[in-house]
Amino acid sequence: MAAQPANGQHEAQASAAAPTSGAHAGSYEFATEAIHGGQRVCPVTGAVFPPLYTSSTFAQQSPGVHQGYEYSRSHNPTRFAFERSYAVLEGTGLTEEQDTTRGAFAFASGLAAGACVLELLDAGSTVVCIDDVYGGTFRLLNRVRARTASLKIVRADLADDVAAEAAIVGAASNGSGAADSNGGAGVGSKVGLVWLETPTNPTLKLADIAKVAELAHKAGALLVVDNTFATPALTRPLQLGADIVLSSTTKYVAGHSDTGCGQRRTCGGRTRVGLRRALGAASRGTACGAWRVPPPAVGGVLATRHADVAERLRFLQNAVGSVMSPWDAYLTLRGAKTLHVRIQRHCENALELARRLEGAAAVARVVYPGLESHPQHALAARQMRLPDAGPGRRGADAAAFGGMISLTLKGGLAESRAFLEALRVFTLAESLGGVESLAEHPALMTHGSVPADERAKLGIDDGFVRLSVGIEHVEDLWADLEGALAAAAAAGKRAGAAAAAAREES
């Protein structure tokens, strides 16, 4: 395979066939950048939206002389179009002279993006990770890379400033202030990465990105922030000191649940995904119809503000090979153009529902960063903000807190099962961030790979439910939740009566 030309040479060779570059390079408001940032109009056809290039390979004029594209794993125009767009949204600040796609790299999934980040580390390095992390990330770190790369995983409550300092400084100084994933005290290797999610999945804790970045850099580590829940429309971690930002683009960035949902079965006019498997309950209603397979598009993306890190990630993206397909890139770029519009409705609906849920009799606890009861509400108001909320939305009103709500129902599995089975507008499904509302049971679904004792420490019990609030009419969503809460309360009464009867018999 011919060597990839340097960035400048790459652009010169591509100029004959590639569309001309637009002028949008971070000088406009977010809403404008979401639509135009990093995009190009084709000089041949005048196509406004980047075409879908499905070719696996590209003709060369002479051995090693090409027009900027050799092989789709290494270079694909559709993927490059999305990567340039995302680089602008996250505010990498890099130019195409510094990196072909301005420091953004698209992968086959969010976990594939995370796996590529870990390839930056030498074997035996230490990763300090927030304790409440997506179940797939936990599995990748603790059950895969701890074995295959001898990584030492230190899990700590990085949302707590004191605990964060103790963990990062302790790991860097080889002290006993941090415990590794196996419970051992002290870490005897270099801290390579500090890994944050903020807000976390699913307990919605927030970490102060700027403070953790300072601690990470003092320890000589890179800070990686999983920005899936907030998206660049609410938080730009690179501008707060993070070195790399990661996002599962399947979620809010693409935003339409046609990216990675897999197969879905329609039962009695509504969609049920994994209900029998996840909750052990028989499906009700009419018999299931045919399987419907949506367009397969799932993805993840990395972005960095450092040209040297971008160079390393570009090499690794090509070497590891888990790149986003052209079709995935096409759909994700399409979705990203409306991110700023969708995220505002997600936030508005979620805040209204969270306020109402706080007063519901069947609910023991509601966790949403926009509620004053959230322990980090002030941090959320400072760190999660609509970038250009428009006239009449300034100051505190520009704060926005995302579309995710976590709640704990009174009771346990019987109540949560009844609640989830009764939903009609919300769909019981894994994933999040689509235009439609989803509900799931983390202990049995997304976080099933996390050991039960670890889940218990985080408060992820049988009554814990995660809601991804969509952009439907808020009153329809509330009516759906009210009905489900009534079903949960009824299930609790039945369970209580059954328990009382059993006690009498004994």
Short mmCIF file of C-alpha atoms in Angstrom, two decimals, residues 25 36 194 219 261 263 310 337 350 370 404 414 483 486-487:
data_model
loop_
_atom_site.label_atom_id
_atom_site.label_comp_id
_atom_site.label_asym_id
_atom_site.label_seq_id
_atom_site.Cartn_x
_atom_site.Cartn_y
_atom_site.Cartn_z
CA ALA A 25 -14.06 27.29 10.48
CA HIS A 36 -22.12 24.39 7.36
CA VAL A 194 -7.88 9.96 33.08
CA ALA A 219 0.07 13.82 36.65
CA CYS A 261 -30.88 -0.13 16.86
CA GLN A 263 -33.61 -5.56 14.67
CA ALA A 310 -4.31 13.86 16.06
CA LYS A 337 -27.13 19.18 11.15
CA ALA A 350 -36.77 16.41 30.28
CA GLY A 370 -31.66 20.57 36.02
CA MET A 404 -31.66 11.96 30.34
CA ALA A 414 -42.02 -5.98 40.42
CA GLY A 483 -50.15 5.49 33.48
CA ALA A 486 -50.10 3.83 38.34
CA ALA A 487 -49.24 0.36 37.06
#
